[in-house]
């Protein structure tokens, strides 16, 4: 789960870390989130306010780790300097180097490194490329074709679904159509995908999120598309 958190100046010397931890704890308990991701902007990438506030170390002290190896090596060096001298402060130029990539907080139930190269935008880019190469940029035609293809692969008919459920199915189909072996999934795996699409259209998304988390094969494929 990608999470953004902005603390107003007035509260930055208060219990901000405790409050942030409680918010993460709430998401963990209510939605079963197993990994949190912080965008580089939040920690200072092209964001001088983040550099001035030392945002990187706020997240690092909460247990987040950089996903890029070269950044992790730099973090190790900086942590050694901090341990050796209480007066040491990471200079702004180094903080900018630390802010070039995402940071992750993973729980024991989430396999380490699964999300290291994942970016949501990569899924959008993959969909855009498919639309450009096969549908000449026609979004409506692609949506219709993707929904029909996925419905055949899953062996489901959405004709009697509600309008909201059909729209949710179309939206999800844009991603599902990128999975090459979807038609060869087991019957239970296919039915689970259909349940996920219908749950997405419900008033609350908690059930949708839980169903997504339980579908391990779909999780692997989405990570693959976004990495």
C-alpha positions as a LaTeX table, in Angstrom:
\begin{tabular}{lrrr}
\hline
Residue & $x$ (\AA) & $y$ (\AA) & $z$ (\AA) \\
\hline
Unk1 & 0.00 & 0.00 & 0.00 \\
Unk2 & 1.41 & 3.39 & $-0.98$ \\
Unk3 & 0.91 & 5.92 & 1.78 \\
Unk4 & 1.53 & 9.66 & 1.97 \\
Unk5 & 1.72 & 11.60 & 5.20 \\
Unk6 & 2.16 & 15.35 & 5.62 \\
Unk7 & 2.71 & 16.89 & 9.04 \\
Unk8 & 2.15 & 20.61 & 9.47 \\
Unk9 & 5.04 & 22.56 & 10.97 \\
Unk10 & 3.11 & 23.17 & 14.19 \\
Unk11 & 3.00 & 19.46 & 14.99 \\
Unk12 & 6.41 & 18.28 & 13.78 \\
Unk13 & 7.96 & 18.39 & 17.22 \\
Unk14 & 5.01 & 16.62 & 18.82 \\
Unk15 & 3.78 & 13.05 & 18.73 \\
Unk16 & 3.85 & 12.83 & 14.94 \\
Unk17 & 5.80 & 9.55 & 14.85 \\
Unk18 & 3.39 & 7.96 & 17.31 \\
Unk19 & 0.39 & 9.19 & 15.32 \\
Unk20 & 1.87 & 7.89 & 12.07 \\
Unk21 & 2.55 & 4.50 & 13.65 \\
Unk22 & $-1.06$ & 4.27 & 14.82 \\
Unk23 & $-2.34$ & 5.03 & 11.32 \\
Unk24 & $-0.19$ & 2.25 & 9.88 \\
Unk25 & $-1.34$ & $-0.04$ & 12.65 \\
Unk26 & $-4.98$ & 0.75 & 11.81 \\
Unk27 & $-4.48$ & $-0.11$ & 8.13 \\
Unk28 & $-2.69$ & $-3.27$ & 9.17 \\
Unk29 & $-5.46$ & $-4.41$ & 11.50 \\
Unk30 & $-8.48$ & $-3.30$ & 9.47 \\
Unk31 & $-7.31$ & $-4.11$ & 5.94 \\
Unk32 & $-4.54$ & $-6.66$ & 6.45 \\
Unk33 & $-1.89$ & $-4.52$ & 4.75 \\
Unk34 & 1.46 & $-6.35$ & 4.74 \\
Unk35 & 3.70 & $-3.71$ & 3.14 \\
Unk36 & 3.72 & 0.08 & 2.98 \\
Unk37 & 5.46 & 2.11 & 0.28 \\
Unk38 & 6.56 & 5.74 & 0.46 \\
Unk39 & 7.01 & 7.73 & $-2.74$ \\
Unk40 & 10.39 & 9.48 & $-3.22$ \\
Unk41 & 8.70 & 12.89 & $-3.17$ \\
Unk42 & 7.64 & 12.28 & 0.42 \\
Unk43 & 11.26 & 11.87 & 1.49 \\
Unk44 & 12.70 & 14.77 & $-0.48$ \\
Unk45 & 12.96 & 13.94 & $-4.18$ \\
Unk46 & 12.36 & 17.27 & $-5.95$ \\
Unk47 & 10.92 & 18.43 & $-2.62$ \\
Unk48 & 13.15 & 20.82 & $-0.68$ \\
Unk49 & 10.75 & 20.89 & 2.24 \\
Unk50 & 11.34 & 17.17 & 2.65 \\
Unk51 & 15.10 & 17.75 & 2.58 \\
Unk52 & 14.95 & 20.58 & 5.12 \\
Unk53 & 12.85 & 18.52 & 7.52 \\
Unk54 & 15.03 & 15.42 & 7.16 \\
Unk55 & 11.98 & 13.40 & 6.14 \\
Unk56 & 14.10 & 10.42 & 5.11 \\
Unk57 & 15.15 & 9.78 & 8.69 \\
Unk58 & 11.58 & 10.09 & 9.94 \\
Unk59 & 10.63 & 7.10 & 7.79 \\
Unk60 & 13.87 & 5.26 & 8.43 \\
Unk61 & 13.34 & 5.40 & 12.19 \\
Unk62 & 9.86 & 3.97 & 11.63 \\
Unk63 & 11.43 & 0.89 & 10.05 \\
Unk64 & 11.23 & 1.75 & 6.35 \\
Unk65 & 14.10 & 0.70 & 4.11 \\
Unk66 & 15.24 & 1.99 & 0.69 \\
Unk67 & 14.56 & $-0.41$ & $-2.18$ \\
Unk68 & 17.68 & 0.55 & $-4.14$ \\
Unk69 & 20.92 & $-1.17$ & $-3.17$ \\
Unk70 & 23.13 & 1.87 & $-3.71$ \\
Unk71 & 20.89 & 3.94 & $-1.44$ \\
Unk72 & 20.94 & 1.26 & 1.24 \\
Unk73 & 24.75 & 1.30 & 1.18 \\
Unk74 & 24.70 & 5.06 & 1.67 \\
Unk75 & 22.22 & 4.68 & 4.53 \\
Unk76 & 24.56 & 2.24 & 6.25 \\
Unk77 & 27.41 & 4.75 & 6.03 \\
Unk78 & 25.25 & 7.55 & 7.38 \\
Unk79 & 23.98 & 5.43 & 10.25 \\
Unk80 & 27.56 & 4.63 & 11.23 \\
Unk81 & 28.42 & 8.33 & 11.26 \\
Unk82 & 25.37 & 9.09 & 13.38 \\
Unk83 & 26.26 & 6.32 & 15.83 \\
Unk84 & 29.81 & 7.66 & 16.14 \\
Unk85 & 28.77 & 11.26 & 16.82 \\
Unk86 & 25.54 & 12.58 & 18.31 \\
Unk87 & 26.28 & 15.97 & 16.74 \\
Unk88 & 26.44 & 14.59 & 13.20 \\
Unk89 & 23.67 & 15.60 & 10.80 \\
Unk90 & 23.27 & 14.27 & 7.28 \\
Unk91 & 24.01 & 17.14 & 4.86 \\
Unk92 & 21.33 & 18.22 & 2.35 \\
Unk93 & 23.25 & 16.91 & $-0.66$ \\
Unk94 & 23.37 & 13.45 & 0.91 \\
Unk95 & 19.68 & 13.60 & 1.80 \\
Unk96 & 18.97 & 14.25 & $-1.87$ \\
Unk97 & 20.89 & 11.10 & $-2.77$ \\
Unk98 & 18.88 & 9.15 & $-0.21$ \\
Unk99 & 15.60 & 10.39 & $-1.66$ \\
Unk100 & 15.96 & 9.03 & $-5.19$ \\
Unk101 & 13.91 & 5.87 & $-4.63$ \\
Unk102 & 10.93 & 4.42 & $-2.80$ \\
Unk103 & 11.06 & 3.18 & 0.77 \\
Unk104 & 9.24 & 0.10 & 2.03 \\
Unk105 & 8.01 & $-1.11$ & 5.39 \\
Unk106 & 7.33 & $-4.85$ & 5.26 \\
Unk107 & 5.72 & $-7.09$ & 7.84 \\
Unk108 & 6.82 & $-10.69$ & 8.45 \\
Unk109 & 3.85 & $-12.03$ & 6.49 \\
Unk110 & 5.02 & $-10.20$ & 3.36 \\
Unk111 & 7.94 & $-11.85$ & 1.51 \\
Unk112 & 10.87 & $-9.45$ & 1.51 \\
Unk113 & 11.76 & $-7.71$ & $-1.75$ \\
Unk114 & 8.57 & $-8.67$ & $-3.63$ \\
Unk115 & 7.67 & $-5.01$ & $-4.07$ \\
Unk116 & 11.17 & $-3.58$ & $-4.57$ \\
Unk117 & 10.79 & $-2.88$ & $-8.30$ \\
Unk118 & 7.03 & $-2.43$ & $-8.33$ \\
Unk119 & 5.52 & 0.91 & $-9.35$ \\
Unk120 & 1.81 & 1.45 & $-9.96$ \\
Unk121 & 2.62 & 3.71 & $-12.90$ \\
Unk122 & 4.26 & 0.75 & $-14.68$ \\
Unk123 & 0.85 & $-0.90$ & $-14.91$ \\
Unk124 & $-0.60$ & 2.25 & $-16.44$ \\
Unk125 & 2.29 & 2.42 & $-18.90$ \\
Unk126 & 1.75 & $-1.21$ & $-19.90$ \\
Unk127 & $-1.94$ & $-0.55$ & $-20.54$ \\
Unk128 & $-1.11$ & 2.57 & $-22.58$ \\
Unk129 & 1.38 & 0.64 & $-24.69$ \\
Unk130 & $-1.17$ & $-2.06$ & $-25.39$ \\
Unk131 & $-3.74$ & 0.56 & $-26.37$ \\
Unk132 & $-1.28$ & 2.31 & $-28.70$ \\
Unk133 & 0.05 & $-0.84$ & $-30.36$ \\
Unk134 & $-3.19$ & $-2.79$ & $-30.81$ \\
Unk135 & $-6.01$ & $-0.25$ & $-30.70$ \\
Unk136 & $-4.44$ & 2.89 & $-32.21$ \\
Unk137 & $-5.13$ & 4.82 & $-29.04$ \\
Unk138 & $-8.86$ & 4.03 & $-28.99$ \\
Unk139 & $-9.59$ & 3.67 & $-25.25$ \\
Unk140 & $-13.24$ & 2.67 & $-25.68$ \\
Unk141 & $-12.38$ & $-0.10$ & $-28.14$ \\
Unk142 & $-9.64$ & $-1.39$ & $-25.87$ \\
Unk143 & $-11.93$ & $-1.45$ & $-22.81$ \\
Unk144 & $-14.55$ & $-3.41$ & $-24.72$ \\
Unk145 & $-12.03$ & $-5.86$ & $-26.15$ \\
Unk146 & $-10.27$ & $-6.36$ & $-22.80$ \\
Unk147 & $-13.54$ & $-7.05$ & $-20.98$ \\
Unk148 & $-14.63$ & $-9.56$ & $-23.63$ \\
Unk149 & $-11.25$ & $-11.30$ & $-23.61$ \\
Unk150 & $-11.12$ & $-11.58$ & $-19.83$ \\
Unk151 & $-14.73$ & $-12.75$ & $-19.60$ \\
Unk152 & $-13.91$ & $-15.59$ & $-22.02$ \\
Unk153 & $-10.73$ & $-16.46$ & $-20.14$ \\
Unk154 & $-12.56$ & $-16.60$ & $-16.82$ \\
Unk155 & $-15.62$ & $-18.32$ & $-18.25$ \\
Unk156 & $-18.03$ & $-15.76$ & $-16.79$ \\
Unk157 & $-20.92$ & $-13.71$ & $-18.11$ \\
Unk158 & $-21.40$ & $-10.23$ & $-16.71$ \\
Unk159 & $-24.68$ & $-9.57$ & $-18.51$ \\
Unk160 & $-26.71$ & $-9.88$ & $-15.31$ \\
Unk161 & $-24.25$ & $-7.98$ & $-13.14$ \\
Unk162 & $-25.16$ & $-4.49$ & $-11.98$ \\
Unk163 & $-23.91$ & $-1.50$ & $-13.95$ \\
Unk164 & $-21.38$ & $-0.72$ & $-11.22$ \\
Unk165 & $-20.11$ & $-4.31$ & $-11.23$ \\
Unk166 & $-19.75$ & $-4.31$ & $-15.01$ \\
Unk167 & $-17.79$ & $-1.06$ & $-14.87$ \\
Unk168 & $-15.52$ & $-2.47$ & $-12.17$ \\
Unk169 & $-15.00$ & $-5.59$ & $-14.30$ \\
Unk170 & $-14.06$ & $-3.46$ & $-17.31$ \\
Unk171 & $-11.57$ & $-1.47$ & $-15.25$ \\
Unk172 & $-9.95$ & $-4.59$ & $-13.83$ \\
Unk173 & $-9.94$ & $-6.24$ & $-17.25$ \\
Unk174 & $-7.49$ & $-3.65$ & $-18.54$ \\
Unk175 & $-4.91$ & $-5.17$ & $-16.19$ \\
Unk176 & $-6.11$ & $-8.77$ & $-16.33$ \\
Unk177 & $-5.83$ & $-8.76$ & $-20.12$ \\
Unk178 & $-2.06$ & $-8.30$ & $-19.71$ \\
Unk179 & $-1.77$ & $-11.70$ & $-17.99$ \\
Unk180 & $-0.83$ & $-14.16$ & $-20.76$ \\
Unk181 & $-1.98$ & $-17.41$ & $-19.14$ \\
Unk182 & $-5.18$ & $-16.22$ & $-17.48$ \\
Unk183 & $-7.30$ & $-18.75$ & $-19.38$ \\
Unk184 & $-5.21$ & $-21.59$ & $-17.92$ \\
Unk185 & $-5.82$ & $-20.66$ & $-14.30$ \\
Unk186 & $-7.77$ & $-23.10$ & $-12.17$ \\
Unk187 & $-11.53$ & $-22.81$ & $-11.86$ \\
Unk188 & $-11.26$ & $-21.61$ & $-8.27$ \\
Unk189 & $-8.70$ & $-18.97$ & $-9.22$ \\
Unk190 & $-10.96$ & $-17.69$ & $-11.99$ \\
Unk191 & $-14.03$ & $-17.56$ & $-9.75$ \\
Unk192 & $-12.00$ & $-15.68$ & $-7.15$ \\
Unk193 & $-11.10$ & $-13.04$ & $-9.75$ \\
Unk194 & $-14.79$ & $-12.61$ & $-10.60$ \\
Unk195 & $-15.59$ & $-12.16$ & $-6.91$ \\
Unk196 & $-12.86$ & $-9.53$ & $-6.66$ \\
Unk197 & $-14.36$ & $-7.55$ & $-9.55$ \\
Unk198 & $-17.82$ & $-7.59$ & $-8.01$ \\
Unk199 & $-16.48$ & $-6.67$ & $-4.58$ \\
Unk200 & $-14.75$ & $-3.63$ & $-6.12$ \\
Unk201 & $-18.18$ & $-2.24$ & $-6.97$ \\
Unk202 & $-19.50$ & $-2.48$ & $-3.41$ \\
Unk203 & $-19.97$ & 0.53 & $-1.14$ \\
Unk204 & $-16.91$ & $-0.38$ & 0.96 \\
Unk205 & $-13.59$ & $-1.66$ & $-0.39$ \\
Unk206 & $-12.49$ & $-3.64$ & 2.67 \\
Unk207 & $-13.81$ & $-6.94$ & 1.27 \\
Unk208 & $-12.28$ & $-6.19$ & $-2.12$ \\
Unk209 & $-8.87$ & $-5.63$ & $-0.52$ \\
Unk210 & $-9.07$ & $-8.83$ & 1.51 \\
Unk211 & $-10.03$ & $-10.87$ & $-1.55$ \\
Unk212 & $-7.14$ & $-9.35$ & $-3.48$ \\
Unk213 & $-4.72$ & $-10.25$ & $-0.69$ \\
Unk214 & $-5.98$ & $-13.83$ & $-0.60$ \\
Unk215 & $-5.47$ & $-14.37$ & $-4.33$ \\
Unk216 & $-1.76$ & $-15.19$ & $-4.34$ \\
Unk217 & $-1.51$ & $-15.93$ & $-8.05$ \\
Unk218 & $-3.17$ & $-12.65$ & $-9.01$ \\
Unk219 & $-0.86$ & $-10.85$ & $-6.59$ \\
Unk220 & 2.20 & $-12.37$ & $-8.28$ \\
Unk221 & 0.98 & $-11.41$ & $-11.74$ \\
Unk222 & 0.18 & $-7.83$ & $-10.76$ \\
Unk223 & 3.62 & $-7.45$ & $-9.21$ \\
Unk224 & 5.14 & $-8.84$ & $-12.41$ \\
Unk225 & 3.24 & $-6.37$ & $-14.61$ \\
Unk226 & 4.20 & $-3.45$ & $-12.37$ \\
Unk227 & 7.88 & $-4.34$ & $-12.00$ \\
\hline
\end{tabular}
